[in-house]
Amino acid sequence: GAGVSQSPSNKVTEKGKDVELRCDPISGHTALYWYRQSLGQGLEFLIYFQGNSAPDKSGLPSDRFSAERTGGSVSTLTIQRTQQEDSAVYLCASSSLAGANVLTFGAGSRLTVL
Amino acid sequence: EDQVTQSPEALRLQEGESSSLNCSYTVSGLRGLFWYRQDPGKGPEFLFTLYSAGEEKEKERLKATLTKKESFLHITAPKPEDSATYLCAVQASYSSASKIIFGSGTRLSIRP
């Protein structure tokens, strides 16, 4: 596609439920990043993919968070047993190179945990 | 530990009043420093990449500069449409994982 597409754009869930957030990167971009942005805050690094592998998972906040990428394209971020502190905007970005590279971001998925 | 600190947190200017935003960084070998603009409800949008101390980049009313410890985003004669949050990010050269770390941003507001 022309840009990075994220879905859903908004998700409201109850505490304890699992959620899946999807990212469809720009075609041909090999690098994919997930970030979390809490209200009024900067971007918190979660995970990075190069192709289908994730060399850096250091930013995942807990074992309730996981992510996968298939076919070098679509990525899914899964949060199990959601907590209120998981409420944030989850941003996905993709890039064509693993070097000093420019990220193209999606519009984000806003997650609200009640 | 790699770190990015931006100041001020918020800045309110009158239209036409020039100023600068600061980004201080600590990283073991810099592969690149990036500036992004973020409008409310949207993802960040790329502005500049700087690679080495002394480098400068310009785009319309914005100019980014880089030293060994910090970067500045200079805004000359700003207009209300320049109001946004400006984010600074760094990528370390040692990291094969290409992790990109962002600062918390500066919220810029330009009054007509």
PDB file of N, CA and C in Angstrom, chain A residues 34 45-49 52-63 65-69 77, chain B residues 95 97 99:
ATOM      1  N   TRP A  34       7.457  -1.495  16.457  1.00  0.00           N
ATOM      2  CA  TRP A  34       6.291  -1.170  17.281  1.00  0.00           C
ATOM      3  C   TRP A  34       6.740  -0.247  18.414  1.00  0.00           C
ATOM      4  N   PHE A  45       9.927   2.372  22.804  1.00  0.00           N
ATOM      5  CA  PHE A  45      10.253   1.264  21.903  1.00  0.00           C
ATOM      6  C   PHE A  45       9.753  -0.051  22.488  1.00  0.00           C
ATOM      7  N   LEU A  46       9.088  -0.858  21.655  1.00  0.00           N
ATOM      8  CA  LEU A  46       8.617  -2.166  22.094  1.00  0.00           C
ATOM      9  C   LEU A  46       9.409  -3.298  21.449  1.00  0.00           C
ATOM     10  N   ILE A  47       9.426  -3.320  20.100  1.00  0.00           N
ATOM     11  CA  ILE A  47      10.057  -4.436  19.399  1.00  0.00           C
ATOM     12  C   ILE A  47      10.378  -4.029  17.978  1.00  0.00           C
ATOM     13  N   TYR A  48      11.375  -4.693  17.419  1.00  0.00           N
ATOM     14  CA  TYR A  48      11.834  -4.412  16.055  1.00  0.00           C
ATOM     15  C   TYR A  48      11.936  -5.728  15.289  1.00  0.00           C
ATOM     16  N   PHE A  49      11.480  -5.744  14.049  1.00  0.00           N
ATOM     17  CA  PHE A  49      11.603  -6.898  13.161  1.00  0.00           C
ATOM     18  C   PHE A  49      12.473  -6.543  11.964  1.00  0.00           C
ATOM     19  N   ASN A  52      11.217 -11.501   9.104  1.00  0.00           N
ATOM     20  CA  ASN A  52      10.301 -12.140  10.046  1.00  0.00           C
ATOM     21  C   ASN A  52      10.902 -12.335  11.425  1.00  0.00           C
ATOM     22  N   SER A  53      12.174 -12.002  11.584  1.00  0.00           N
ATOM     23  CA  SER A  53      12.814 -12.240  12.877  1.00  0.00           C
ATOM     24  C   SER A  53      12.879 -10.956  13.690  1.00  0.00           C
ATOM     25  N   ALA A  54      12.886 -11.128  15.013  1.00  0.00           N
ATOM     26  CA  ALA A  54      12.897  -9.993  15.938  1.00  0.00           C
ATOM     27  C   ALA A  54      14.199 -10.007  16.729  1.00  0.00           C
ATOM     28  N   PRO A  55      15.256  -9.354  16.213  1.00  0.00           N
ATOM     29  CA  PRO A  55      16.534  -9.362  16.926  1.00  0.00           C
ATOM     30  C   PRO A  55      16.496  -8.602  18.244  1.00  0.00           C
ATOM     31  N   ASP A  56      15.530  -7.710  18.414  1.00  0.00           N
ATOM     32  CA  ASP A  56      15.479  -6.906  19.637  1.00  0.00           C
ATOM     33  C   ASP A  56      14.068  -6.894  20.188  1.00  0.00           C
ATOM     34  N   LYS A  57      13.855  -7.639  21.277  1.00  0.00           N
ATOM     35  CA  LYS A  57      12.559  -7.669  21.948  1.00  0.00           C
ATOM     36  C   LYS A  57      12.644  -6.981  23.302  1.00  0.00           C
ATOM     37  N   SER A  58      13.716  -6.227  23.513  1.00  0.00           N
ATOM     38  CA  SER A  58      14.020  -5.712  24.847  1.00  0.00           C
ATOM     39  C   SER A  58      12.977  -4.748  25.379  1.00  0.00           C
ATOM     40  N   GLY A  59      12.185  -4.145  24.499  1.00  0.00           N
ATOM     41  CA  GLY A  59      11.238  -3.157  24.953  1.00  0.00           C
ATOM     42  C   GLY A  59       9.890  -3.693  25.381  1.00  0.00           C
ATOM     43  N   LEU A  60       9.623  -4.959  25.138  1.00  0.00           N
ATOM     44  CA  LEU A  60       8.327  -5.512  25.536  1.00  0.00           C
ATOM     45  C   LEU A  60       8.192  -5.414  27.061  1.00  0.00           C
ATOM     46  N   PRO A  61       7.105  -4.777  27.564  1.00  0.00           N
ATOM     47  CA  PRO A  61       6.996  -4.467  28.999  1.00  0.00           C
ATOM     48  C   PRO A  61       6.866  -5.699  29.897  1.00  0.00           C
ATOM     49  N   SER A  62       6.259  -6.762  29.386  1.00  0.00           N
ATOM     50  CA  SER A  62       6.067  -7.964  30.200  1.00  0.00           C
ATOM     51  C   SER A  62       5.796  -9.139  29.283  1.00  0.00           C
ATOM     52  N   ASP A  63       5.707 -10.333  29.864  1.00  0.00           N
ATOM     53  CA  ASP A  63       5.444 -11.520  29.043  1.00  0.00           C
ATOM     54  C   ASP A  63       4.000 -11.568  28.547  1.00  0.00           C
ATOM     55  N   PHE A  65       2.958  -9.348  26.576  1.00  0.00           N
ATOM     56  CA  PHE A  65       3.096  -8.759  25.247  1.00  0.00           C
ATOM     57  C   PHE A  65       3.884  -9.705  24.340  1.00  0.00           C
ATOM     58  N   SER A  66       3.392  -9.883  23.124  1.00  0.00           N
ATOM     59  CA  SER A  66       4.123 -10.654  22.131  1.00  0.00           C
ATOM     60  C   SER A  66       3.818 -10.083  20.758  1.00  0.00           C
ATOM     61  N   ALA A  67       4.702 -10.371  19.811  1.00  0.00           N
ATOM     62  CA  ALA A  67       4.493  -9.882  18.449  1.00  0.00           C
ATOM     63  C   ALA A  67       5.062 -10.888  17.477  1.00  0.00           C
ATOM     64  N   GLU A  68       4.449 -10.935  16.325  1.00  0.00           N
ATOM     65  CA  GLU A  68       4.969 -11.781  15.259  1.00  0.00           C
ATOM     66  C   GLU A  68       4.811 -11.058  13.934  1.00  0.00           C
ATOM     67  N   ARG A  69       5.604 -11.537  12.982  1.00  0.00           N
ATOM     68  CA  ARG A  69       5.526 -10.998  11.626  1.00  0.00           C
ATOM     69  C   ARG A  69       5.624 -12.170  10.663  1.00  0.00           C
ATOM     70  N   LEU A  77       0.644  -7.405  17.013  1.00  0.00           N
ATOM     71  CA  LEU A  77       1.051  -7.215  18.411  1.00  0.00           C
ATOM     72  C   LEU A  77      -0.099  -7.721  19.275  1.00  0.00           C
TER      73      LEU A  77
ATOM     74  N   SER B  95      24.557  -1.102  17.510  1.00  0.00           N
ATOM     75  CA  SER B  95      23.429  -2.010  17.637  1.00  0.00           C
ATOM     76  C   SER B  95      23.076  -2.660  16.309  1.00  0.00           C
ATOM     77  N   ALA B  97      20.657  -4.437  16.003  1.00  0.00           N
ATOM     78  CA  ALA B  97      19.205  -4.511  15.978  1.00  0.00           C
ATOM     79  C   ALA B  97      18.565  -3.224  15.497  1.00  0.00           C
ATOM     80  N   LYS B  99      17.849  -0.429  16.873  1.00  0.00           N
ATOM     81  CA  LYS B  99      16.851   0.170  17.750  1.00  0.00           C
ATOM     82  C   LYS B  99      16.918   1.674  17.632  1.00  0.00           C
TER      83      LYS B  99
END
